[in-house]
Short mmCIF file of C-alpha atoms in Angstrom, two decimals:
data_model
loop_
_atom_site.label_atom_id
_atom_site.label_comp_id
_atom_site.label_asym_id
_atom_site.label_seq_id
_atom_site.Cartn_x
_atom_site.Cartn_y
_atom_site.Cartn_z
CA UNK D 1 -28.35 2.94 -10.40
CA UNK D 2 -28.88 2.51 -6.66
CA UNK D 3 -25.88 0.15 -6.52
CA UNK D 4 -23.68 2.68 -8.30
CA UNK D 5 -24.73 5.49 -5.95
CA UNK D 6 -24.22 3.24 -2.93
CA UNK D 7 -20.76 2.27 -4.17
CA UNK D 8 -19.88 5.91 -4.79
CA UNK D 9 -21.04 6.87 -1.30
CA UNK D 10 -19.04 4.01 0.22
CA UNK D 11 -15.92 5.06 -1.70
CA UNK D 12 -16.31 8.66 -0.53
CA UNK D 13 -16.78 7.51 3.06
CA UNK D 14 -13.69 5.29 2.91
CA UNK D 15 -11.61 8.11 1.44
CA UNK D 16 -12.90 10.53 4.06
CA UNK D 17 -12.20 8.07 6.85
CA UNK D 18 -8.61 7.55 5.72
CA UNK D 19 -8.15 11.32 5.81
CA UNK D 20 -10.25 12.27 8.86
CA UNK D 21 -10.65 9.29 11.21
CA UNK D 22 -8.61 9.47 14.40
CA UNK D 23 -7.05 6.12 15.16
CA UNK D 24 -6.28 5.09 18.70
CA UNK D 25 -3.14 3.16 19.74
CA UNK D 26 -4.87 -0.21 19.99
CA UNK D 27 -5.36 -2.99 17.47
CA UNK D 28 -9.12 -2.66 17.32
CA UNK D 29 -8.80 0.92 16.15
CA UNK D 30 -5.72 0.40 13.97
CA UNK D 31 -7.36 -2.55 12.20
CA UNK D 32 -10.46 -0.48 11.43
CA UNK D 33 -8.53 1.71 8.98
CA UNK D 34 -9.65 1.01 5.39
CA UNK D 35 -6.91 -0.28 3.13
CA UNK D 36 -6.02 2.44 0.59
CA UNK D 37 -7.52 1.29 -2.71
CA UNK D 38 -4.36 1.68 -4.76
CA UNK D 39 -2.73 -1.32 -3.07
CA UNK D 40 -5.45 -3.85 -3.92
CA UNK D 41 -5.58 -2.53 -7.47
CA UNK D 42 -1.80 -2.80 -7.96
CA UNK D 43 -1.55 -6.59 -7.46
CA UNK D 44 2.11 -6.97 -8.48
CA UNK D 45 5.23 -5.58 -6.82
CA UNK D 46 8.99 -6.12 -6.91
CA UNK D 47 11.03 -6.64 -3.73
CA UNK D 48 14.82 -6.21 -3.42
CA UNK D 49 17.10 -7.36 -0.59
CA UNK D 50 20.29 -5.31 -0.64
CA UNK D 51 22.87 -4.54 2.02
CA UNK D 52 26.29 -5.42 3.43
CA UNK D 53 25.24 -9.07 3.19
CA UNK D 54 25.40 -8.65 -0.59
CA UNK D 55 29.22 -8.72 -0.29
CA UNK D 56 29.72 -12.33 0.89
CA UNK D 57 26.77 -13.49 -1.25
CA UNK D 58 26.94 -16.99 0.22
CA UNK D 59 24.07 -19.30 1.14
CA UNK D 60 21.06 -17.51 2.63
CA UNK D 61 23.36 -14.54 2.56
CA UNK D 62 21.08 -12.04 4.32
CA UNK D 63 21.34 -14.33 7.37
CA UNK D 64 25.06 -15.09 7.09
CA UNK D 65 26.11 -13.05 10.13
CA UNK D 66 23.66 -14.83 12.44
CA UNK D 67 24.33 -18.29 10.99
CA UNK D 68 28.07 -17.73 11.30
CA UNK D 69 28.50 -16.06 14.70
CA UNK D 70 25.25 -16.64 16.58
CA UNK D 71 24.06 -20.09 15.50
CA UNK D 72 27.45 -21.50 14.38
CA UNK D 73 25.94 -23.29 11.38
CA UNK D 74 28.76 -25.44 10.01
CA UNK D 75 28.67 -24.53 6.27
CA UNK D 76 28.81 -20.83 7.16
CA UNK D 77 31.55 -21.26 9.78
CA UNK D 78 33.56 -23.37 7.35
CA UNK D 79 33.10 -20.85 4.54
CA UNK D 80 34.30 -17.94 6.66
CA UNK D 81 37.21 -19.91 8.15
CA UNK D 82 38.41 -21.06 4.73
CA UNK D 83 38.10 -17.75 2.90
CA UNK D 84 38.81 -14.96 5.40
CA UNK D 85 41.71 -14.11 7.67
CA UNK D 86 41.66 -14.86 11.41
CA UNK D 87 39.94 -12.08 13.31
CA UNK D 88 37.83 -11.02 10.33
CA UNK D 89 34.55 -9.50 11.50
CA UNK D 90 31.26 -8.99 9.74
CA UNK D 91 31.85 -5.23 9.86
CA UNK D 92 34.89 -5.77 7.63
CA UNK D 93 32.50 -6.55 4.77
CA UNK D 94 31.05 -3.03 4.86
CA UNK D 95 33.88 -1.19 3.04
CA UNK D 96 33.47 -3.69 0.19
CA UNK D 97 29.81 -2.80 -0.21
CA UNK D 98 30.69 -0.08 -2.71
CA UNK D 99 27.71 -0.06 -5.12
CA UNK D 100 30.16 1.42 -7.62
CA UNK D 101 28.01 0.49 -10.62
CA UNK D 102 24.68 1.43 -9.04
CA UNK D 103 22.58 3.55 -11.38
CA UNK D 104 19.10 4.16 -9.93
CA UNK D 105 17.75 5.25 -13.31
CA UNK D 106 18.71 1.86 -14.79
CA UNK D 107 16.94 0.09 -11.92
CA UNK D 108 13.90 2.29 -12.51
CA UNK D 109 13.78 1.36 -16.19
CA UNK D 110 13.91 -2.37 -15.38
CA UNK D 111 11.22 -1.99 -12.73
CA UNK D 112 8.93 -0.11 -15.10
CA UNK D 113 9.46 -2.80 -17.73
CA UNK D 114 8.58 -5.53 -15.20
CA UNK D 115 4.93 -4.52 -15.15
CA UNK D 116 5.03 -4.17 -11.37
CA UNK D 117 2.96 -1.40 -9.82
CA UNK D 118 4.97 -1.03 -6.62
CA UNK D 119 8.53 -1.50 -5.40
CA UNK D 120 9.91 -2.31 -1.93
CA UNK D 121 13.61 -2.05 -1.01
CA UNK D 122 15.33 -3.12 2.21
CA UNK D 123 16.44 0.02 4.02
CA UNK D 124 17.86 -1.95 6.98
CA UNK D 125 17.90 -5.71 7.34
CA UNK D 126 18.64 -7.66 10.53
CA UNK D 127 22.34 -6.74 10.29
CA UNK D 128 21.41 -3.17 11.26
CA UNK D 129 23.23 -1.41 8.40
CA UNK D 130 21.11 1.42 6.99
CA UNK D 131 21.05 2.33 3.30
CA UNK D 132 20.35 5.94 4.20
CA UNK D 133 22.34 8.36 6.41
CA UNK D 134 20.52 7.58 9.64
CA UNK D 135 21.40 9.77 12.59
CA UNK D 136 21.08 6.78 14.92
CA UNK D 137 23.35 4.43 12.96
CA UNK D 138 26.75 6.07 13.32
CA UNK D 139 29.39 4.62 11.00
CA UNK D 140 27.06 1.76 10.07
CA UNK D 141 25.24 3.38 7.17
CA UNK D 142 25.77 3.72 3.43
CA UNK D 143 26.71 7.41 3.59
CA UNK D 144 29.63 6.88 5.99
CA UNK D 145 30.82 3.40 4.94
CA UNK D 146 30.99 1.68 1.56
CA UNK D 147 29.04 3.53 -1.15
CA UNK D 148 29.20 6.94 0.61
CA UNK D 149 25.76 7.61 -0.90
CA UNK D 150 22.17 7.94 0.24
CA UNK D 151 21.00 4.88 -1.66
CA UNK D 152 17.38 5.16 -0.50
CA UNK D 153 17.17 8.82 -1.44
CA UNK D 154 18.56 8.16 -4.92
CA UNK D 155 16.13 5.30 -5.47
CA UNK D 156 13.18 7.35 -4.23
CA UNK D 157 14.00 10.08 -6.72
CA UNK D 158 14.48 7.70 -9.64
CA UNK D 159 11.34 5.67 -8.98
CA UNK D 160 9.19 8.77 -8.63
CA UNK D 161 10.68 10.62 -11.60
CA UNK D 162 11.11 7.75 -14.05
CA UNK D 163 8.31 5.27 -13.30
CA UNK D 164 4.65 4.95 -12.36
CA UNK D 165 5.42 2.61 -9.45
CA UNK D 166 4.47 3.22 -5.84
CA UNK D 167 7.59 3.45 -3.63
CA UNK D 168 7.87 1.21 -0.55
CA UNK D 169 10.42 0.71 2.20
CA UNK D 170 11.27 -2.44 4.15
CA UNK D 171 12.58 -1.94 7.69
CA UNK D 172 13.73 -4.52 10.24
CA UNK D 173 12.70 -3.53 13.74
CA UNK D 174 15.50 -5.42 15.44
CA UNK D 175 19.24 -5.82 14.74
CA UNK D 176 20.77 -9.11 15.83
CA UNK D 177 23.85 -7.84 17.63
CA UNK D 178 22.90 -4.33 18.71
CA UNK D 179 23.94 -4.20 22.41
CA UNK D 180 20.72 -2.45 23.44
CA UNK D 181 18.56 -5.08 21.73
CA UNK D 182 20.68 -7.91 23.14
CA UNK D 183 20.19 -6.47 26.63
CA UNK D 184 16.43 -6.13 26.20
CA UNK D 185 16.17 -9.67 24.85
CA UNK D 186 18.19 -11.09 27.74
CA UNK D 187 15.78 -9.31 30.10
CA UNK D 188 12.80 -10.99 28.39
CA UNK D 189 11.89 -7.58 26.94
CA UNK D 190 11.07 -6.19 30.38
CA UNK D 191 13.50 -3.39 29.60
CA UNK D 192 12.95 -1.15 26.58
CA UNK D 193 16.33 0.33 25.68
CA UNK D 194 16.48 -0.43 21.96
CA UNK D 195 13.15 0.78 20.49
CA UNK D 196 13.37 4.45 21.57
CA UNK D 197 17.06 4.64 20.77
CA UNK D 198 17.04 2.89 17.40
CA UNK D 199 13.87 1.36 15.94
CA UNK D 200 11.52 4.33 16.22
CA UNK D 201 14.00 7.06 15.28
CA UNK D 202 14.83 5.07 12.16
CA UNK D 203 11.16 4.67 11.24
CA UNK D 204 10.43 8.35 11.78
CA UNK D 205 13.42 9.26 9.59
CA UNK D 206 12.24 6.96 6.81
CA UNK D 207 8.66 8.20 6.86
CA UNK D 208 9.45 11.90 7.16
CA UNK D 209 12.39 11.96 4.75
CA UNK D 210 11.30 9.53 2.02
CA UNK D 211 7.50 9.39 2.37
CA UNK D 212 6.98 5.71 1.51
CA UNK D 213 3.66 4.47 0.20
CA UNK D 214 4.35 1.05 1.74
CA UNK D 215 6.04 0.47 5.07
CA UNK D 216 7.06 -3.19 5.08
CA UNK D 217 7.91 -4.05 8.67
CA UNK D 218 9.97 -7.13 9.61
CA UNK D 219 12.35 -8.33 12.31
CA UNK D 220 9.63 -8.13 14.96
CA UNK D 221 11.44 -10.45 17.42
CA UNK D 222 9.73 -9.12 20.52
CA UNK D 223 6.13 -8.53 21.60
CA UNK D 224 4.15 -5.64 20.13
CA UNK D 225 4.03 -3.84 23.47
CA UNK D 226 7.85 -3.88 23.53
CA UNK D 227 7.92 -2.25 20.11
CA UNK D 228 5.11 0.22 20.95
CA UNK D 229 3.68 -0.82 17.58
CA UNK D 230 0.17 0.57 17.96
CA UNK D 231 1.49 3.95 19.15
CA UNK D 232 3.67 4.22 16.06
CA UNK D 233 0.91 3.10 13.71
CA UNK D 234 -1.52 5.58 15.26
CA UNK D 235 0.99 8.34 14.48
CA UNK D 236 1.54 6.95 10.99
CA UNK D 237 -2.21 6.94 10.22
CA UNK D 238 -3.13 10.17 12.03
CA UNK D 239 -0.26 12.63 11.70
CA UNK D 240 2.48 11.44 9.35
CA UNK D 241 3.01 12.99 5.89
CA UNK D 242 1.84 9.70 4.31
CA UNK D 243 -1.23 9.16 6.51
CA UNK D 244 -3.73 9.27 3.62
CA UNK D 245 -2.16 6.65 1.39
CA UNK D 246 0.46 4.57 3.25
CA UNK D 247 -0.03 0.81 3.45
CA UNK D 248 1.51 -1.41 6.14
CA UNK D 249 1.80 -5.14 6.73
CA UNK D 250 1.37 -7.38 9.79
CA UNK D 251 4.89 -7.80 11.22
CA UNK D 252 4.68 -5.63 14.32
CA UNK D 253 5.29 -8.13 17.15
CA UNK D 254 5.97 -11.83 17.57
CA UNK D 255 3.13 -12.39 20.04
CA UNK D 256 0.43 -13.40 17.58
CA UNK D 257 0.26 -10.15 15.59
CA UNK D 258 1.27 -11.59 12.21
CA UNK D 259 -1.68 -12.77 10.13
CA UNK D 260 -4.10 -11.19 12.64
CA UNK D 261 -3.38 -7.44 12.81
CA UNK D 262 -2.09 -4.73 10.52
CA UNK D 263 -2.92 -3.35 7.08
CA UNK D 264 -2.47 -6.46 4.95
CA UNK D 265 -1.31 -9.92 6.01
CA UNK D 266 1.91 -11.65 4.98
CA UNK D 267 1.53 -14.56 7.45
CA UNK D 268 4.82 -16.21 6.40
CA UNK D 269 7.52 -15.85 3.78
CA UNK D 270 6.36 -17.23 0.42
CA UNK D 271 2.79 -17.39 1.73
CA UNK D 272 0.37 -18.67 -0.90
CA UNK D 273 -2.62 -20.47 0.69
CA UNK D 274 -4.20 -21.45 -2.63
CA UNK D 275 -7.70 -20.49 -1.50
CA UNK D 276 -9.67 -17.29 -1.00
CA UNK D 277 -8.83 -15.36 2.18
CA UNK D 278 -11.14 -13.05 4.12
CA UNK D 279 -8.50 -10.34 4.53
CA UNK D 280 -6.14 -8.68 2.07
CA UNK D 281 -2.82 -10.55 1.94
CA UNK D 282 0.49 -10.63 0.12
CA UNK D 283 2.67 -13.41 -1.24
CA UNK D 284 6.22 -12.15 -0.69
CA UNK D 285 8.31 -14.68 -2.61
CA UNK D 286 11.66 -15.08 -4.31
CA UNK D 287 12.74 -15.89 -7.85
CA UNK D 288 15.69 -17.70 -6.23
CA UNK D 289 14.20 -20.64 -4.33
CA UNK D 290 17.13 -20.63 -1.88
CA UNK D 291 17.77 -17.05 -0.83
CA UNK D 292 16.37 -13.52 -0.73
CA UNK D 293 19.69 -11.78 -1.42
CA UNK D 294 22.04 -12.32 -4.36
CA UNK D 295 24.14 -15.52 -4.26
CA UNK D 296 27.32 -15.91 -6.28
CA UNK D 297 26.67 -19.66 -6.48
CA UNK D 298 23.12 -19.39 -7.86
CA UNK D 299 22.28 -21.93 -10.57
CA UNK D 300 19.67 -21.67 -13.28
CA UNK D 301 17.82 -24.63 -11.74
CA UNK D 302 17.55 -22.66 -8.47
CA UNK D 303 15.36 -20.04 -10.15
CA UNK D 304 11.64 -20.21 -10.78
CA UNK D 305 10.77 -20.80 -14.40
CA UNK D 306 8.39 -18.37 -16.06
CA UNK D 307 5.68 -21.04 -15.90
CA UNK D 308 6.19 -21.24 -12.14
CA UNK D 309 6.22 -17.46 -11.72
CA UNK D 310 3.00 -17.04 -13.69
CA UNK D 311 1.41 -19.78 -11.58
CA UNK D 312 2.33 -17.76 -8.48
CA UNK D 313 0.87 -14.58 -9.98
CA UNK D 314 -2.36 -16.22 -11.16
CA UNK D 315 -3.04 -18.28 -8.03
CA UNK D 316 -2.20 -15.37 -5.72
CA UNK D 317 -4.39 -12.77 -7.44
CA UNK D 318 -7.23 -15.28 -7.91
CA UNK D 319 -7.32 -15.80 -4.15
CA UNK D 320 -7.37 -12.07 -3.36
CA UNK D 321 -3.67 -11.54 -2.75
CA UNK D 322 -0.91 -9.31 -4.06
CA UNK D 323 2.41 -10.79 -5.13
CA UNK D 324 5.79 -9.27 -4.24
CA UNK D 325 8.50 -10.79 -6.45
CA UNK D 326 11.98 -10.62 -4.91
CA UNK D 327 15.39 -10.39 -6.56
CA UNK D 328 18.77 -9.61 -4.99
CA UNK D 329 21.09 -6.94 -6.45
CA UNK D 330 24.86 -7.35 -6.29
CA UNK D 331 27.19 -5.55 -3.89
CA UNK D 332 28.45 -3.53 -6.85
CA UNK D 333 24.94 -2.27 -7.52
CA UNK D 334 23.67 -4.17 -10.53
CA UNK D 335 20.75 -6.48 -11.23
CA UNK D 336 22.29 -9.58 -12.82
CA UNK D 337 21.07 -10.41 -16.35
CA UNK D 338 19.09 -13.53 -15.42
CA UNK D 339 17.02 -11.57 -12.87
CA UNK D 340 16.62 -8.70 -15.30
CA UNK D 341 15.42 -11.14 -17.95
CA UNK D 342 12.86 -12.70 -15.60
CA UNK D 343 11.50 -9.27 -14.62
CA UNK D 344 11.26 -8.16 -18.25
CA UNK D 345 9.52 -11.40 -19.23
CA UNK D 346 7.04 -10.86 -16.40
CA UNK D 347 6.41 -7.42 -17.86
CA UNK D 348 5.89 -8.84 -21.34
CA UNK D 349 3.29 -11.26 -19.97
CA UNK D 350 1.54 -8.53 -17.98
CA UNK D 351 1.50 -6.22 -21.01
CA UNK D 352 -0.72 -8.78 -22.74
CA UNK D 353 -2.62 -10.15 -19.76
CA UNK D 354 -2.60 -7.35 -17.20
CA UNK D 355 -6.31 -6.80 -17.77
CA UNK D 356 -6.86 -10.10 -15.94
CA UNK D 357 -4.59 -9.07 -13.05
CA UNK D 358 -4.65 -5.34 -12.26
CA UNK D 359 -7.73 -3.99 -10.44
CA UNK D 360 -9.47 -7.37 -10.55
CA UNK D 361 -11.53 -9.05 -7.83
CA UNK D 362 -11.78 -12.68 -6.83
CA UNK D 363 -14.54 -14.53 -8.67
CA UNK D 364 -16.98 -17.01 -7.16
CA UNK D 365 -14.51 -19.76 -8.10
CA UNK D 366 -10.75 -19.47 -7.70
CA UNK D 367 -9.82 -22.48 -9.84
CA UNK D 368 -11.83 -24.60 -12.20
CA UNK D 369 -13.97 -27.53 -11.11
CA UNK D 370 -13.13 -29.72 -14.13
CA UNK D 371 -9.85 -28.67 -15.74
CA UNK D 372 -6.70 -28.29 -13.65
CA UNK D 373 -4.30 -25.39 -13.96
CA UNK D 374 -7.04 -22.79 -14.52
CA UNK D 375 -7.40 -19.80 -12.19
CA UNK D 376 -10.12 -17.14 -12.29
CA UNK D 377 -10.30 -13.41 -11.71
CA UNK D 378 -13.09 -10.95 -12.50
CA UNK D 379 -13.65 -7.27 -13.20
CA UNK D 380 -16.57 -4.91 -13.66
CA UNK D 381 -16.88 -3.64 -17.22
CA UNK D 382 -19.30 -1.42 -19.07
CA UNK D 383 -21.23 -4.53 -20.08
CA UNK D 384 -21.39 -6.18 -16.67
CA UNK D 385 -18.71 -8.42 -15.19
CA UNK D 386 -15.96 -10.06 -17.21
CA UNK D 387 -14.52 -13.33 -15.93
CA UNK D 388 -10.92 -14.19 -16.81
CA UNK D 389 -9.81 -17.82 -17.02
CA UNK D 390 -6.01 -17.94 -16.71
CA UNK D 391 -5.04 -21.22 -18.38
CA UNK D 392 -1.57 -22.34 -17.33
CA UNK D 393 -1.46 -25.47 -19.52
CA UNK D 394 -2.43 -25.11 -23.18
CA UNK D 395 -5.10 -27.70 -24.15
CA UNK D 396 -3.80 -30.78 -25.94
CA UNK D 397 -6.99 -30.99 -28.03
CA UNK D 398 -9.05 -28.43 -29.94
CA UNK D 399 -11.37 -27.81 -26.99
CA UNK D 400 -11.11 -26.38 -23.50
CA UNK D 401 -13.73 -27.52 -21.02
CA UNK D 402 -14.41 -25.34 -17.99
CA UNK D 403 -16.76 -26.49 -15.27
CA UNK D 404 -17.27 -23.25 -13.33
CA UNK D 405 -18.71 -20.74 -15.87
CA UNK D 406 -22.37 -20.92 -16.93
CA UNK D 407 -22.83 -19.42 -20.42
CA UNK D 408 -25.89 -17.65 -21.77
CA UNK D 409 -27.03 -16.83 -25.28
CA UNK D 410 -25.18 -13.53 -24.90
CA UNK D 411 -21.83 -14.98 -23.81
CA UNK D 412 -18.74 -13.87 -25.73
CA UNK D 413 -15.38 -15.66 -25.43
CA UNK D 414 -12.10 -14.02 -26.47
CA UNK D 415 -8.44 -14.42 -25.59
CA UNK D 416 -6.36 -11.47 -24.40
CA UNK D 417 -3.87 -10.44 -27.03
CA UNK D 418 -5.56 -12.41 -29.82
CA UNK D 419 -7.82 -10.78 -32.38
CA UNK D 420 -10.26 -13.62 -32.99
CA UNK D 421 -13.22 -14.87 -30.95
CA UNK D 422 -14.03 -18.44 -29.97
CA UNK D 423 -17.06 -20.63 -30.44
CA UNK D 424 -18.45 -22.53 -27.50
CA UNK D 425 -21.31 -24.62 -26.23
CA UNK D 426 -22.84 -24.97 -22.81
CA UNK D 427 -22.68 -28.21 -20.83
CA UNK D 428 -26.07 -28.79 -19.28
CA UNK D 429 -26.69 -26.51 -16.30
CA UNK D 430 -23.02 -25.92 -15.52
CA UNK D 431 -19.92 -25.54 -17.63
CA UNK D 432 -18.72 -24.50 -21.06
CA UNK D 433 -16.67 -26.10 -23.81
CA UNK D 434 -14.62 -23.61 -25.81
CA UNK D 435 -13.64 -24.56 -29.35
CA UNK D 436 -10.04 -23.64 -30.11
CA UNK D 437 -9.06 -23.10 -33.74
CA UNK D 438 -5.61 -23.75 -35.11
CA UNK D 439 -3.62 -20.65 -34.16
CA UNK D 440 -0.27 -20.05 -35.91
CA UNK D 441 2.58 -19.69 -33.42
CA UNK D 442 3.24 -16.14 -34.57
CA UNK D 443 -0.32 -15.17 -33.60
CA UNK D 444 -0.10 -16.61 -30.09
CA UNK D 445 -0.16 -13.63 -27.73
CA UNK D 446 2.35 -15.04 -25.24
CA UNK D 447 4.44 -18.07 -24.38
CA UNK D 448 2.93 -18.92 -21.02
CA UNK D 449 -0.38 -18.49 -19.23
CA UNK D 450 -3.12 -17.70 -21.77
CA UNK D 451 -6.17 -15.76 -20.61
CA UNK D 452 -9.67 -16.40 -21.91
CA UNK D 453 -12.08 -13.52 -21.28
CA UNK D 454 -15.67 -14.60 -20.74
CA UNK D 455 -18.39 -11.94 -20.91
CA UNK D 456 -22.12 -12.38 -20.49
CA UNK D 457 -21.98 -15.34 -18.12
CA UNK D 458 -25.01 -16.29 -16.05
CA UNK D 459 -22.92 -16.50 -12.87
CA UNK D 460 -20.53 -13.61 -13.40
CA UNK D 461 -20.83 -11.89 -10.00
CA UNK D 462 -17.52 -11.21 -8.26
CA UNK D 463 -16.71 -11.91 -4.65
CA UNK D 464 -16.74 -8.86 -2.37
CA UNK D 465 -13.37 -7.09 -2.47
CA UNK D 466 -11.26 -5.80 0.36
#
């Protein structure tokens, strides 16, 4: 009873602090803000990279402009030379970014079916083109060129009206070829022309107009003091319309900020350390191993299999992270069938096994000490703490031996999505052998990643959450 009251008091204090604490524009103060609880509970999100770069859809297409005209990477130079007229500029792609088949309600239905609890969309990538009618992006935004629509506004409405997902916005601080940024960079960031003219007005527009629950910052090519990051975050946490619930990441300056400061850590693209971390983190990864945006040359072998995706989900959540699964829509505004299928299959798996993912905490062990391909999560229940063993490889015999759990006389073993229970026996002072009956294929709850729920263990205590 004391523990419950203490936990309740702590929760009230955290909630009050998010609402009432006054954060100062320095990292010590910014980092003291408690992470809004919804984010840790959500666990799974979907990311989408969409923009003018979706028109060429070649290579690491979101970086095509830089690879072609800044870095002169040969495959990109050759592609543009072979396929486009002399004098063609990157801006000439923009009128072809029409999104003529974009239906935000259809996207919302797919996202809801994916089992994700939050969604993040690129509002402006490093090319500088904004998917909303920004007042500081004249003739380089989706309302004035291409779709002639407020794509972010339409998505915000659809997600909030048609789904239960939290709505998040990605924003790149810099733009490769913006003259103001180029000048600041050439001056070693001793001048500060670009941030007040572009970066901050864009961020204020996004926050005030669309009220994101996640602000996913990127493109932080410049030190945090150049970007005035802590001043902006202090406003975001103290005064903005989303101050009580917004979550931010760690990409606010390239001078050692990433993986050290901010709301949750991303540390690197496709970051999955495979061991428990002492700070909340996110594995932002792609279904396409090659690129973040849609590629017209994508092959089936380039995509993660469902076994690989479920490994990423299980290993990430077991180690205290969230996973953000990226797909790239087309320039005409659709999610191609193979990506749609992967997202729906993820949702089918989560519909059966979400109990072992959503709102869980890391257990004392992340993976098993005896059997490979087993990851653990845990959750408080009315009967104590349940431990979930996510088994990525189905046993080849009629037993499953786990070295980490210690059973008691009151232990109960079940499998999520399956009606029956399982016999077991303890192994000395440590470990359990679960007896697996013959299960007809039509009674198997899923095709990949089976979850055994263990209740009444001797060593069921969870690790402290974030």
